């Protein structure tokens, strides 16, 4: 080795090239590596076949690269002599000795391996004193590094202590240190010895600091391990004591195992472990023991990350919804939109749907169908009569027997974090001294807040953002505005006669046949029979009473079937239905047979759908008083006063002497006095009836109307137009007067029904009067009547009024 070091002439050789991955070869050092690439093995074989057994070892720039070119190799490397080559299953293991640094002039790829013409790099010696100073500094730093963390072999330490040559010290020290490959390559390429020592000093300083930090970390870890071992030892002692006392504590181990297996959020996991430590210190006989175990059970039974996969195809979702429900297009369309957007974004906050409509139209059942269509779990929570806030948020654990709220309880039953959650009858929530549940629901139903919903019992944030909440209500009026603002309102209107008939045939009849033990097609109901059943035995917006009526038919047929085993299928028409169910419970409303003064047909909305009502107005001698009868509500009374005030204010326009209001009373009555009535939509109906009574003009019998009136005669919009139109249809009325702002709502009425009507959108009440009121009839005198039948002069006949009436 010495003969190579002391030469002052630059040596030039053409040598096989071995590219190293992840290593840098240094002179004065023994290098061991394994070679598996074909080109590397061929280069080694080539070198080993020569007398000198020399090869040029350089590092590869990109460690992971397999197929390389000359551009992927560092030009500065080390010329080494092969000492031993051992064949292995994956290639060869090589032992060699680094001789001197060299720079490749040109890489060539020939005979399956790289070769290069390399020139020796001689070290540039500077000031010997400065070189010695840096060398001593490097040795001192090296000793300090050994003291902090001994990562060097004894052989390397002994050798470095003996080395006097600075260049050799840098080579051996850098080769032994754990520094980055680019830094090692940098030191290899520097020819100035002092500069090499300077870079080495910097590396040794960094290594010393890293060693100190590692030592500090190791000490800290050891302390923690010691603490854990101490806790384990003490815990084992406690177990032994409990075992001697006959107190089995296996339950704690089971809880600890469950906590570790359950994929809990970090905050929930730490809370459970804290409670478990409390459990370990609590005697089994203590009441607190059961409190803690109950809490742990509640937390561990909750779904924290478990969720179901939504239906893949939109078409499958639509098929399920169509199979379960007839109509309800708005709900189906919204669910399809949600599923489509969710599939595109993969991260969407679930909407909060509020289905509003009369009873029996399928609000509750559609929620269950939504869950089935989406492939999700379904849970239902009824809010009717809930008046305690703790029902929603839970009770604090300070109370005996406290439990989580019904939201968390339902999530536990669902078993997934993304169920369809039905909050039924949200408009029936009330409040008392225990708080306001609707205020607690604000957090539950707000997509911006419910990701960290906190139940008072759990005292942990729980994520409700993936839950698809569906709420139902019969009316929006009793739902607080802030809560209503958080929900997407979908109005469900009454079913038409045709829709009820389809629902009965598709769903209700097959369901009742199955429940009553009859074959699927044992009973058939004709179209006329179904219409008679719906109109004669039900009066509702939905189909609940219709289902009961169909069930009653099935039971009566089942009785006959039980007596006669050979009985065949039954076809029911109007006559057979009446025989089985008795006389119809409800008679079809009839429209007024003649035009009358002071009687107007109005349209109203009720909880069971639309209905018609006749508003009657009579003028009688009196003192200008106004009488309102028929169990009218406050709003309807105010509408009556507004209508009369408008007519009085415009008496001259309508040809009414003003003193007539002073000397006559107005009596307004709405029949069916036992039934409460309220709302502003009868305003134009009352105004028409009052004007008819004052002027004597008759009202058309084929016109029905609805709309609110103002003191200035404007007609304001109303609600429930579809239900009101269906009520007019049942009565046989084809002309409907409605506010012009409700013209857009006509689209909600099915086309096959809309075409039967003539709608009159109006903006002012004067337009209503023009449509509904006939021209005033004139009562003829006796003289006029006699003149037509007698030849003598009319002047000889005494004037007088007859009872004869003729219409213009």
JSON list of C-alpha atoms in Angstrom, two decimals, residues 14 24 40 53 69 73 100 200 276 282 284 303 328 372 386 423 426 486 489-490 545 551 578 612 661 691 704 763 776:
[
{"chain": "A", "resi": 14, "resn": "UNK", "atom": "CA", "xyz": [-7.78, 2.20, -18.17]},
{"chain": "A", "resi": 24, "resn": "UNK", "atom": "CA", "xyz": [-18.79, 5.93, -1.37]},
{"chain": "A", "resi": 40, "resn": "UNK", "atom": "CA", "xyz": [-21.10, -4.96, -12.34]},
{"chain": "A", "resi": 53, "resn": "UNK", "atom": "CA", "xyz": [-6.62, -6.79, -10.10]},
{"chain": "A", "resi": 69, "resn": "UNK", "atom": "CA", "xyz": [-25.66, 5.52, -18.46]},
{"chain": "A", "resi": 73, "resn": "UNK", "atom": "CA", "xyz": [-22.06, 8.21, -12.47]},
{"chain": "A", "resi": 100, "resn": "UNK", "atom": "CA", "xyz": [-6.03, 6.33, -4.24]},
{"chain": "A", "resi": 200, "resn": "UNK", "atom": "CA", "xyz": [-14.71, 16.86, 8.36]},
{"chain": "A", "resi": 276, "resn": "UNK", "atom": "CA", "xyz": [-60.46, 2.73, 33.00]},
{"chain": "A", "resi": 282, "resn": "UNK", "atom": "CA", "xyz": [-62.74, 1.74, 42.45]},
{"chain": "A", "resi": 284, "resn": "UNK", "atom": "CA", "xyz": [-66.46, -3.45, 42.72]},
{"chain": "A", "resi": 303, "resn": "UNK", "atom": "CA", "xyz": [-70.08, 3.48, 15.82]},
{"chain": "A", "resi": 328, "resn": "UNK", "atom": "CA", "xyz": [-93.72, 11.79, -4.43]},
{"chain": "A", "resi": 372, "resn": "UNK", "atom": "CA", "xyz": [-83.24, 1.01, 1.49]},
{"chain": "A", "resi": 386, "resn": "UNK", "atom": "CA", "xyz": [-90.89, 15.69, 23.55]},
{"chain": "A", "resi": 423, "resn": "UNK", "atom": "CA", "xyz": [-86.97, 12.76, 13.13]},
{"chain": "A", "resi": 426, "resn": "UNK", "atom": "CA", "xyz": [-90.78, 17.70, 14.36]},
{"chain": "A", "resi": 486, "resn": "UNK", "atom": "CA", "xyz": [-81.58, 24.69, 8.70]},
{"chain": "A", "resi": 489, "resn": "UNK", "atom": "CA", "xyz": [-88.39, 22.01, 2.87]},
{"chain": "A", "resi": 490, "resn": "UNK", "atom": "CA", "xyz": [-90.17, 19.61, 0.50]},
{"chain": "A", "resi": 545, "resn": "UNK", "atom": "CA", "xyz": [-108.37, 5.43, 6.10]},
{"chain": "A", "resi": 551, "resn": "UNK", "atom": "CA", "xyz": [-108.46, -4.14, 5.10]},
{"chain": "A", "resi": 578, "resn": "UNK", "atom": "CA", "xyz": [-121.84, -1.23, -0.15]},
{"chain": "A", "resi": 612, "resn": "UNK", "atom": "CA", "xyz": [-115.41, 23.78, 0.03]},
{"chain": "A", "resi": 661, "resn": "UNK", "atom": "CA", "xyz": [-124.51, 50.80, 6.30]},
{"chain": "A", "resi": 691, "resn": "UNK", "atom": "CA", "xyz": [-121.37, 43.02, -1.93]},
{"chain": "A", "resi": 704, "resn": "UNK", "atom": "CA", "xyz": [-115.42, 28.91, -6.42]},
{"chain": "A", "resi": 763, "resn": "UNK", "atom": "CA", "xyz": [-104.90, 40.94, -8.92]},
{"chain": "A", "resi": 776, "resn": "UNK", "atom": "CA", "xyz": [-128.65, 42.97, -11.09]}
]
